[in-house]
XYZ file of C-alpha atoms in Angstrom:
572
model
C 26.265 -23.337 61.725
C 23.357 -21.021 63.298
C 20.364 -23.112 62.660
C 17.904 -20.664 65.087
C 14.672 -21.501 65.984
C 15.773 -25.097 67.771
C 13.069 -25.382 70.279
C 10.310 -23.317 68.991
C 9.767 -23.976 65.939
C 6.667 -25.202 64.136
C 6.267 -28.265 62.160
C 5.111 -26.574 59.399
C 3.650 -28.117 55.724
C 6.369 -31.608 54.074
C 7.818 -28.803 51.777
C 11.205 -28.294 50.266
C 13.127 -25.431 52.376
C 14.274 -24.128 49.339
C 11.562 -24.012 45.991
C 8.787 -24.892 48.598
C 7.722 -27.652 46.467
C 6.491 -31.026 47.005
C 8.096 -34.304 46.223
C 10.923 -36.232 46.866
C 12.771 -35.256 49.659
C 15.941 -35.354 51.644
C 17.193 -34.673 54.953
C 19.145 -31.169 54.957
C 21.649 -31.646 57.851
C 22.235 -35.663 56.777
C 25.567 -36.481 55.889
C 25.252 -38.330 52.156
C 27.682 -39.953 49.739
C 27.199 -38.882 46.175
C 29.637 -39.993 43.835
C 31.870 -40.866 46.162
C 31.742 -37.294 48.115
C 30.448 -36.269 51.072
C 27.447 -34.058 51.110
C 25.636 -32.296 54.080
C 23.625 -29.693 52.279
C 23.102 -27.296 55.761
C 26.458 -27.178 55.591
C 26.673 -26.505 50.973
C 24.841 -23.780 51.694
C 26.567 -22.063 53.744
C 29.747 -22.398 52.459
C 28.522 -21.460 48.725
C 25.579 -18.775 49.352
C 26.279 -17.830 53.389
C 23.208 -18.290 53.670
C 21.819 -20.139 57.235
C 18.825 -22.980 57.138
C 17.108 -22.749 60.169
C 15.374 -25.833 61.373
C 14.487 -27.640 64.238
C 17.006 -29.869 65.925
C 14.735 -31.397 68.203
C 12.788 -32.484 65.679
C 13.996 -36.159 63.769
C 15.713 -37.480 60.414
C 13.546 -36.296 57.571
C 10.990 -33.698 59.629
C 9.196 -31.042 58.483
C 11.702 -28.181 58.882
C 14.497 -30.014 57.875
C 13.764 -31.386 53.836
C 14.861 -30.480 50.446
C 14.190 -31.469 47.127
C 16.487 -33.428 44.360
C 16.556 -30.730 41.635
C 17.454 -28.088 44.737
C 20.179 -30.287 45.274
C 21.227 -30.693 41.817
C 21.401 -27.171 41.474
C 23.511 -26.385 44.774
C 26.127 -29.452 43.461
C 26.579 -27.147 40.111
C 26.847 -24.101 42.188
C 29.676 -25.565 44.813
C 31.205 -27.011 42.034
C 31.461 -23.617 40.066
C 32.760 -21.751 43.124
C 35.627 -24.438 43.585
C 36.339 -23.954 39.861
C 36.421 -20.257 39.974
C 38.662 -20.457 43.308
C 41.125 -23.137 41.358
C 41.082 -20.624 38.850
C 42.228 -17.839 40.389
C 44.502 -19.349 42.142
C 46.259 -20.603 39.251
C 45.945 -17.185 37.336
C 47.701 -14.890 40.486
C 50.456 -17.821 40.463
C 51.147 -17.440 36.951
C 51.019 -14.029 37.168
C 53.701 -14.172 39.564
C 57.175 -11.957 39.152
C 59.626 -14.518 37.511
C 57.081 -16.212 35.800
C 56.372 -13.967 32.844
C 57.254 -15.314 29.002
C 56.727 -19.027 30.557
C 53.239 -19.395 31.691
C 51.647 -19.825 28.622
C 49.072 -17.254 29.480
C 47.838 -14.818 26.356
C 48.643 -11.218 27.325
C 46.489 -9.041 26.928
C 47.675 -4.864 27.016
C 45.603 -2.083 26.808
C 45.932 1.564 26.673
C 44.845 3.892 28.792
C 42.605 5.968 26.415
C 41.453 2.291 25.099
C 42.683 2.929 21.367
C 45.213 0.519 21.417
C 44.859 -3.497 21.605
C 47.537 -5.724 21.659
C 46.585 -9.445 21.657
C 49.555 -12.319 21.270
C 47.932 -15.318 21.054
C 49.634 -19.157 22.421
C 49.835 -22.101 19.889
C 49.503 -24.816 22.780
C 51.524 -28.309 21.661
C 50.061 -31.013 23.240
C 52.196 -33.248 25.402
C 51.983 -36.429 23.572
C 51.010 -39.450 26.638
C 50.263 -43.131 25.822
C 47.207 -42.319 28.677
C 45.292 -40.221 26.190
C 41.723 -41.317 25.433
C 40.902 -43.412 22.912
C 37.929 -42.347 21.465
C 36.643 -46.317 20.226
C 37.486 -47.367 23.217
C 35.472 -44.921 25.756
C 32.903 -44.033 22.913
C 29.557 -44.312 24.865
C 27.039 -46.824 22.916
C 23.489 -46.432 24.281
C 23.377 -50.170 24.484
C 19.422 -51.679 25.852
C 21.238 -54.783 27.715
C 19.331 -55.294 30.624
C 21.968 -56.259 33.396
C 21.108 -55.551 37.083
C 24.520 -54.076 37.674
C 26.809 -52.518 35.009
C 29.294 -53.746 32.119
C 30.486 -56.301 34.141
C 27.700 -58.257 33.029
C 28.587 -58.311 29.045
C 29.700 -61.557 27.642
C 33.368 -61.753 27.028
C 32.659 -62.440 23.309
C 31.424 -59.159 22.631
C 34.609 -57.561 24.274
C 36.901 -59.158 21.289
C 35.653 -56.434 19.068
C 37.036 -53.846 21.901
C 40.828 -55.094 22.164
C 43.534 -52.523 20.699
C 45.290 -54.520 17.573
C 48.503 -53.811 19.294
C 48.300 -56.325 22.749
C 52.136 -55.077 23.734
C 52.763 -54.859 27.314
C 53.057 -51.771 28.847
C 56.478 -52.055 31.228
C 55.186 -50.137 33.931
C 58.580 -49.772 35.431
C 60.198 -48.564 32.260
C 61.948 -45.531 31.495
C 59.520 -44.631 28.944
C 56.704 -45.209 31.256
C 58.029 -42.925 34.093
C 56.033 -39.806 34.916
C 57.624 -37.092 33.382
C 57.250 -33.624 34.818
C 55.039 -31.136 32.902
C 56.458 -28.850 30.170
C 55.935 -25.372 30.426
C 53.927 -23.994 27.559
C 55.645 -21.120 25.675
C 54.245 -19.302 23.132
C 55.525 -19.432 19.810
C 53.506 -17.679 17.462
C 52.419 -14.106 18.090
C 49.433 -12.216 15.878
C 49.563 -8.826 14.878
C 47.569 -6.516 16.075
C 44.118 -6.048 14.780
C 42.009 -3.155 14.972
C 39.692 -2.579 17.428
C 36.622 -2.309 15.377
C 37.699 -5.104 13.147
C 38.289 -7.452 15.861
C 34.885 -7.112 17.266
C 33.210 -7.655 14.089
C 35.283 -10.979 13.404
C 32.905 -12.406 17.131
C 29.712 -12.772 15.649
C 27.242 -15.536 16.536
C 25.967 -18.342 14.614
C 22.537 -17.929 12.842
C 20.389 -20.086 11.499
C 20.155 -23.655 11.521
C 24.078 -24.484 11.500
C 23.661 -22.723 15.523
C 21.034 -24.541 16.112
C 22.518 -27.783 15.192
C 25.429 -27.059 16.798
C 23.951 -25.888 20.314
C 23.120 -29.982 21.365
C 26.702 -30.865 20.623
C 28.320 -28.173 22.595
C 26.144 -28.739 25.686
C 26.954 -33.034 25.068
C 30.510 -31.846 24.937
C 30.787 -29.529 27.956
C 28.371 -32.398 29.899
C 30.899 -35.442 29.338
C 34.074 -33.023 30.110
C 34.142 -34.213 33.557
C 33.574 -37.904 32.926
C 36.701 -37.566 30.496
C 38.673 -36.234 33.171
C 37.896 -38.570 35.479
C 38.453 -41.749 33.136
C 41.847 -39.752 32.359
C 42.267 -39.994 36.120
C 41.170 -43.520 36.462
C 43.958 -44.465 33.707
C 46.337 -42.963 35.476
C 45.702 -44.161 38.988
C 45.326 -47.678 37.773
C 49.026 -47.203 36.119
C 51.262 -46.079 38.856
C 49.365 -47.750 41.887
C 47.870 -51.317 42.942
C 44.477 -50.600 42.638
C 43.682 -53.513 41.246
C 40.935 -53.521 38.237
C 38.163 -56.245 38.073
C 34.920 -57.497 36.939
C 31.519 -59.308 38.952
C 29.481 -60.501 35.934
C 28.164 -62.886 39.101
C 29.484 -63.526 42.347
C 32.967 -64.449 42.158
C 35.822 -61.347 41.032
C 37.312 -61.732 37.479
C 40.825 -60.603 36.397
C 39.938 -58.729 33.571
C 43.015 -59.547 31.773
C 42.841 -63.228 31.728
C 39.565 -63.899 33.229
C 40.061 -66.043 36.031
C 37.779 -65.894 38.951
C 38.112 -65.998 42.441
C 36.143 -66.126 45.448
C 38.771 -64.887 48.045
C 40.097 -61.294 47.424
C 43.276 -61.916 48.780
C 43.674 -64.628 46.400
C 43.018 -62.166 43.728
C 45.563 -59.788 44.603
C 47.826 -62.121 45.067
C 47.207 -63.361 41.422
C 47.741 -59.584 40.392
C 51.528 -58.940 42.199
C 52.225 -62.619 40.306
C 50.705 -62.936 36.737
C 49.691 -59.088 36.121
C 53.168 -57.540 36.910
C 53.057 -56.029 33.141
C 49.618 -55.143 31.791
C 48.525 -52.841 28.768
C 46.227 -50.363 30.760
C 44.082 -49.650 28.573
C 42.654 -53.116 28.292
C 42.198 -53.143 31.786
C 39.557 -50.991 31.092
C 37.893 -52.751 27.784
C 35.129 -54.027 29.197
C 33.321 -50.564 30.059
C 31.017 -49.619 27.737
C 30.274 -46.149 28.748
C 31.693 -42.857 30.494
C 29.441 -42.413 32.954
C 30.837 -45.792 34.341
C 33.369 -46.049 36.766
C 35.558 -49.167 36.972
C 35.380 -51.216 40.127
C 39.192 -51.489 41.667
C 40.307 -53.409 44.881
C 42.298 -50.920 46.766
C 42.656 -53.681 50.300
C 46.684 -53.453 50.054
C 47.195 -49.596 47.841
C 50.715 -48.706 47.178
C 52.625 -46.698 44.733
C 53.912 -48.418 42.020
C 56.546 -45.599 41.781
C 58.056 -45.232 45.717
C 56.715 -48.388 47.051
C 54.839 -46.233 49.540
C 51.637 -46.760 50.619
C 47.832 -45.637 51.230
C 44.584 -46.376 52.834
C 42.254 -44.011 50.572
C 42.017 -43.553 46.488
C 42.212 -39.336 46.926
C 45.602 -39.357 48.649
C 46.868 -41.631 46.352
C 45.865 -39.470 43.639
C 47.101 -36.495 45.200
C 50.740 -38.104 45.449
C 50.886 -39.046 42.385
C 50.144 -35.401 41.311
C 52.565 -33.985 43.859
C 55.460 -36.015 44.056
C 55.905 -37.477 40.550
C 53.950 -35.087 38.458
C 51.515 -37.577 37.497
C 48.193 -36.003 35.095
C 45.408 -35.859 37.969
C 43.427 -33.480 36.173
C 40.755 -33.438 39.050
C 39.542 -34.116 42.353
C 37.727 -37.132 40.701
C 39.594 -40.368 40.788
C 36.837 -41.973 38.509
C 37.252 -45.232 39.843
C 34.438 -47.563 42.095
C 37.035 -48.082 45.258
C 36.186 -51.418 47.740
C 38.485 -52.407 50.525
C 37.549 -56.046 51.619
C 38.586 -57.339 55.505
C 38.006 -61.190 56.633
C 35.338 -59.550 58.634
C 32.686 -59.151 55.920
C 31.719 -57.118 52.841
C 31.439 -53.416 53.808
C 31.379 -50.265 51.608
C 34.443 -48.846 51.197
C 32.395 -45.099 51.562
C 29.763 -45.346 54.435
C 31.383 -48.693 56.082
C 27.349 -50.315 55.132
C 27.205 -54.358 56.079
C 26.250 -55.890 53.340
C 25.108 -59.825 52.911
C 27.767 -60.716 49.353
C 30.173 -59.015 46.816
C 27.130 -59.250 44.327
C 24.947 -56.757 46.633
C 27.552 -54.669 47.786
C 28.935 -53.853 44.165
C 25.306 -52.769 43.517
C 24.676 -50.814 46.413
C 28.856 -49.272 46.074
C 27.550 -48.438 42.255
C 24.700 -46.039 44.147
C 27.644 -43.526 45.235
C 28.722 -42.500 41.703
C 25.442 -41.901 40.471
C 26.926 -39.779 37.371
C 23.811 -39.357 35.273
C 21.109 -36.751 36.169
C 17.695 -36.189 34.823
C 16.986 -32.016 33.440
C 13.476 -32.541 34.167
C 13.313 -33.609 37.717
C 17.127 -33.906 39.145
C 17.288 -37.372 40.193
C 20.509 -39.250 39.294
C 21.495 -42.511 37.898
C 24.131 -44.927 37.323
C 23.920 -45.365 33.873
C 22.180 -43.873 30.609
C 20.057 -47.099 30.274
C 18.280 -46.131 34.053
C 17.956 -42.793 33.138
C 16.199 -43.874 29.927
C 13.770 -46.203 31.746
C 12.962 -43.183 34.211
C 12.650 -40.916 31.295
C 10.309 -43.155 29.723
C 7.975 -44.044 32.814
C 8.623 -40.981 34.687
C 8.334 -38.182 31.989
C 6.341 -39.502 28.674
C 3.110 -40.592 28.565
C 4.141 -43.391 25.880
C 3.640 -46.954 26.303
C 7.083 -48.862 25.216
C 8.717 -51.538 25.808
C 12.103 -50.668 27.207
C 14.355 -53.325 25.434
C 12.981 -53.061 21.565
C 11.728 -49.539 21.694
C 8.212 -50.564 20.445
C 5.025 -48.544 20.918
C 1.698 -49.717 22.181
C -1.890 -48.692 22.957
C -1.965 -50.347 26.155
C -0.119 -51.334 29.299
C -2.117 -54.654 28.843
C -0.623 -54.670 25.045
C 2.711 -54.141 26.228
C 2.748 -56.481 29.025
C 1.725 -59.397 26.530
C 4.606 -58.163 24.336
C 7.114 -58.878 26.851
C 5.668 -62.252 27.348
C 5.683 -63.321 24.169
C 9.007 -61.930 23.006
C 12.055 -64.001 24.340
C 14.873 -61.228 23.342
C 12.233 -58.740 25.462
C 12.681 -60.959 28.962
C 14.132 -59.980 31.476
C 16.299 -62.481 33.391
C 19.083 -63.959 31.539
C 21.710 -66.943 32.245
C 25.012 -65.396 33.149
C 26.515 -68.600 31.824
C 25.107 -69.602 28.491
C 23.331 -65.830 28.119
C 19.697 -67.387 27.271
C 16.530 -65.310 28.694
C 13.557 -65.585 30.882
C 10.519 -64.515 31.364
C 10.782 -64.871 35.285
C 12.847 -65.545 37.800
C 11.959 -69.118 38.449
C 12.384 -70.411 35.469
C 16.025 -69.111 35.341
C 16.617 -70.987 38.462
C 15.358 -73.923 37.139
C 17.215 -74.006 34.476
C 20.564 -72.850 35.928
C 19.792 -76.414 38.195
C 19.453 -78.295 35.284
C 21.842 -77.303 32.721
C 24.741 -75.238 34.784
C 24.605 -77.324 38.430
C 28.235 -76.769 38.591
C 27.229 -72.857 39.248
C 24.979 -73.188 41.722
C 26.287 -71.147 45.145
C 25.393 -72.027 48.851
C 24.817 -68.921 50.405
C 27.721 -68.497 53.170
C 26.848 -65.679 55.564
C 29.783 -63.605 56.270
C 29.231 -62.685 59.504
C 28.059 -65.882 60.768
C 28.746 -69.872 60.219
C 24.979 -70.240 58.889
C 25.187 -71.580 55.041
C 21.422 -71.393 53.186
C 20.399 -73.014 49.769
C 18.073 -70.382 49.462
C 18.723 -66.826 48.508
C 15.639 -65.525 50.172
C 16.100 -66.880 53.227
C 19.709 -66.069 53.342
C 18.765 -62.528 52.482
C 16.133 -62.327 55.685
C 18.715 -64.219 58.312
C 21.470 -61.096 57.244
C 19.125 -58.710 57.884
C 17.868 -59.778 61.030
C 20.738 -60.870 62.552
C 22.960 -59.163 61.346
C 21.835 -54.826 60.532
C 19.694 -52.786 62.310
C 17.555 -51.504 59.060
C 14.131 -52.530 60.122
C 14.849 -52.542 63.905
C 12.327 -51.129 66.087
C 13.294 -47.676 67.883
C 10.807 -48.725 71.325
C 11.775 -51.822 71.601
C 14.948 -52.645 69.054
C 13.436 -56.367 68.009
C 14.017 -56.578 64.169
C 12.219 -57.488 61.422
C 12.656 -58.832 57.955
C 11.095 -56.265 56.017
C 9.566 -52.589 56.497
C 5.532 -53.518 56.435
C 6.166 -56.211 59.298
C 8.000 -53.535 61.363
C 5.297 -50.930 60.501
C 2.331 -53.313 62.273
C 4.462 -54.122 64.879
C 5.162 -50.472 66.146
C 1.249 -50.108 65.094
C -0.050 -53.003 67.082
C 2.379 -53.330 70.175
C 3.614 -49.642 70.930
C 1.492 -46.712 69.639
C -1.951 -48.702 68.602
C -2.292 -45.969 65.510
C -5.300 -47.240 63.120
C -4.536 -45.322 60.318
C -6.612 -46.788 57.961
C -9.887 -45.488 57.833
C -12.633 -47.270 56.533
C -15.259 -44.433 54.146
C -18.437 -46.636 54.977
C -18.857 -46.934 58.533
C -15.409 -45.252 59.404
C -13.965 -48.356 61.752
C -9.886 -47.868 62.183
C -7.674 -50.553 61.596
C -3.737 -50.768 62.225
C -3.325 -52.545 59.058
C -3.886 -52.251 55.482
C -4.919 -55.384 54.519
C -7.152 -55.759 57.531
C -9.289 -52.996 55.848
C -9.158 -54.960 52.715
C -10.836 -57.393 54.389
C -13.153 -55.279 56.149
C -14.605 -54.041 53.082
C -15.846 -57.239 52.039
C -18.587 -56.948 54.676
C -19.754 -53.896 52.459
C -20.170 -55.388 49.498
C -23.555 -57.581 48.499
C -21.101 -60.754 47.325
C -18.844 -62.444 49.158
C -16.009 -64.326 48.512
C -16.334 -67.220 49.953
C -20.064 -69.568 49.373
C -21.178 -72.711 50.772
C -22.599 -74.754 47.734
C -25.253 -76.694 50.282
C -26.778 -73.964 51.873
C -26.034 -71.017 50.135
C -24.462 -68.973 53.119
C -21.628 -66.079 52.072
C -18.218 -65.746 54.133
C -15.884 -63.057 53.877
C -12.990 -64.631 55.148
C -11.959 -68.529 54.149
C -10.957 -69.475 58.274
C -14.850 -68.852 58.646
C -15.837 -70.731 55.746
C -13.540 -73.737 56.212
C -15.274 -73.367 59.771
C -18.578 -73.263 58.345
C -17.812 -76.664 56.162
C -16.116 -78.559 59.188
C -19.190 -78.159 61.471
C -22.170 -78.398 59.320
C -20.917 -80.631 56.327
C -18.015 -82.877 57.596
C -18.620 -85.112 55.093
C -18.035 -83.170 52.169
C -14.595 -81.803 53.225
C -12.319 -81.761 50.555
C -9.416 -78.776 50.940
């Protein structure tokens, strides 16, 4: 790709390359994962518009020259995408079109004169191939539920899945004869029009008026939106059918089967449970516990094979595309609409960027960041599910004051806030075991100590021998010693967080003072020492000596103060 201008090229304002607008930005030449594709948007753009960014390459990650904008890159996914559907398309029209293929392609013909008098339209009665994979519409309806689990569905009690179970519990046979892709019928058609005038046909395509169009507008666009999440749950039935990609839950930190909800720490005891117990299974149950579309469900794919040939595969896609190819399997798209991980005895790592992470509980939740299915219209950020995008919606884009869970409206933040104190069913941490709420996070540990000890984990770092009782501190030992995310670039000693590796690059290697103070303009490295610098600004202080009436800003002076001039009064 020509990116020009590598060496000269000035910094220039923190703008988006492409609308020029401020905001939230990415890197244009970074390679990133979006629903489990890969996305270099340098690189989108050329391929979709021909058109060349250039930037500068001496420049770093996230410069100047080199940022664009989340509703830029909305728009340039639904412009790649269109051009590979166009390209499928006409592909698939010049092969049917093909000599041999006439009167079997299923195609409506379409002859016209040359003085244009003449129109001669045969229309095609499609019959549907009937499939026990076809969507159930109960099943993978989409309830806008308020539940307010960290992750996903895999959260929901298992009492409110009873509801969801199909009457009929039958095994599927998976290796039946019934079960067996078929291949696919070629459409014929079997009922032919007769020919209409030309001037009667084109009054018969009129558009909708009034307020049956307007009604109907929403439901078209809902409809053409959730077309590609039906696909890809079509594909995700399909794929869990004929392969081992074994389906599961997290609803904490252990896998669940989800067909007789056993739980097990080891993933190779879990597929090993699967080739034993689950060698029959009704798919569609597998899939029970998802409550909407726009989520995928999380399969191991460690040991993937074809339940069909026996042969087998390292990723989901090639899988998908066998399946397709060899035994004629319905793959409608490139979208396997399925959460893949692929666990090793060496740790928990993403299955799509290869990321360390410290437990299954925080790699599900950072794997559930690549299929990101649900985008805001107003400002093109994505989501995981329809409850986040709600929550942005309602902080992000309204100026109304409601509580997320109950929906109800208040005057003030301070209103609200005492709302979701005082409510229980409006708190947000809640018992995985027994399903009671909290208004904090301490309290939920104290009472999972109390009533549930049985649950209670010791933290087992997977890349090390350490074991911590403390989540926190198990959380700060991974990072350190184990990632490079706050690791300093002069000197490459880490940190546990991103504000102590900010004052250490501040106060050891570049001696920046950023902060500014507006009264007598003293610099500071730190934030929070000019918080405490403005304190000698202001009339009172925060810290007085009773006896004498002297003011301290800071308490080491004060407690200094008390120790040398009133020993005997020392009482902290």
């Amino acid at each position: 790709m020509d990116v020009g201008k590598s060496s000269s090229w000035p910094p220039g304002p923190t703008v988006c390359r492409c609308c020029l607008a401020e905001g939230c930005y990415k890197d244009i030449s970074t390679e990133y994962f979006w629903m489990g594709k890969r996305e270099v948007y340098a690189e989108m753009l050329t391929e979709t518009f021909d058109l060349a960014i250039s930037y500068a390459q001496s420049a770093g990650t996230n410069s100047n020259s080199r940022l664009i904008c989340e509703p830029c890159i909305s728009r340039l996914r639904d412009a790649s995408e269109f051009k590979r559907q166009v390209s499928e398309c006409e592909r698939m029209f010049t092969t049917l079109l093909e000599p041999g293929s006439s009167g079997q392609s299923g195609m409506a013909q379409v002859t016209l004169s040359r003085l244009g008098k003449d129109v001669k339209v045969e229309r095609v009665k499609v019959k549907k191939e009937d499939s026990e994979d076809d969507d159930d519409d109960d099943m993978f309806a989409e309830p806008f539920g308020d539940d307010d689990d960290d992750d996903d569905a895999d959260d929901e009690p298992l009492t409110n899945l009873a509801t969801k179970i199909p009457k009929k519990e039958a095994e599927d046979d998976i290796f039946g004869s019934e079960d067996k892709p078929k291949p696919a019928e070629k459409r014929k058609a079997t009922v032919k029009a007769k020919a209409v005038p030309a001037k009667k046909a084109k009054a018969t395509v009129t558009k909708a008026k009034g307020p049956a169009a307007k009604v109907a507008k929403p439901q078209e666009k809902k409809k053409r939106d959730e077309e590609p999440l039906r696909l890809a749950r079509s594909n995700a039935i399909a794929i869990v059918k004929y392969t081992t990609a074994y389906p599961f839950r997290l609803p904490a930190h252990e896998m669940m089967c989800v067909f007789c909800h056993h739980k097990f720490e080891d993933p190779a005891e879990f597929r090993k449970h699967m080739k034993c117990e689950h060698r029959k299974f009704n798919v569609k149950e597998s899939l029970n516990h998802i409550r909407g579309l726009e989520i995928y469900p999380k399969v191991d794919i460690s040991d993937l094979t074809c339940r069909v040939c026996k042969k087998d595969f390292d990723d989901i896609k090639n899988i998908a595309a066998h399946l397709r190819k060899e035994h004629s399997v319905a793959i409608i798209s490139d979208d396997p609409g399925l959460q893949v991980f692929k666990f090793s005895s060496s740790g928990w790592s993403c299955a799509e960027c290869q990321k360390n992470c410290p437990s299954l509980r925080v790699l599900s939740r950072h794997t559930a960041s690549h299929y990101r299915n649900v985008v805001c219209a107003k400002c093109g950020n994505s989501y995981c599910t329809k409850r986040d995008l709600f929550t942005h919606n309602l902080k992000r884009h309204t100026k109304l004051i409601q509580c997320s869970k109950c929906k109800t409206k208040f005057e003030t933040i301070q209103d609200r806030t005492k709302h979701c104190m005082q409510t229980k069913k409006c708190w947000k941490y809640r018992c995985h075991v027994c399903n009671e709420r909290f208004a904090n996070f301490l309290r939920k540990t104290r009472h999972t100590v109390e009533q549930h000890p049985e649950t209670l984990n010791v933290f087992k770092c997977s890349s090390c021998s350490e074991t911590f009782v403390d989540r926190i501190r198990f959380r700060e030992h991974f990072v350190v010693a184990h990632t490079t995310k706050f690791a300093c670039s002069f000197c490459e000693q880490r940190f546990k967080n991103k504000q102590y590796l900010k004052d250490h690059i501040a106060a050891i290697h570049t001696g920046a003072k950023d902060f500014v103070c507006d009264v007598c303009d003293k610099s500071f490295a730190r934030k929070r020492g000019l918080v405490q610098h403005y304190w000698q600004h202001k009339e009172d202080k925060r810290f007085k000596c009773h006896m004498c009436s002297l003011q301290f800003n800071q308490k080491v002076t004060w407690k200094g103060h008390m120790r040398s001039r009133h020993p005997e009064i020392i009482d902290f």
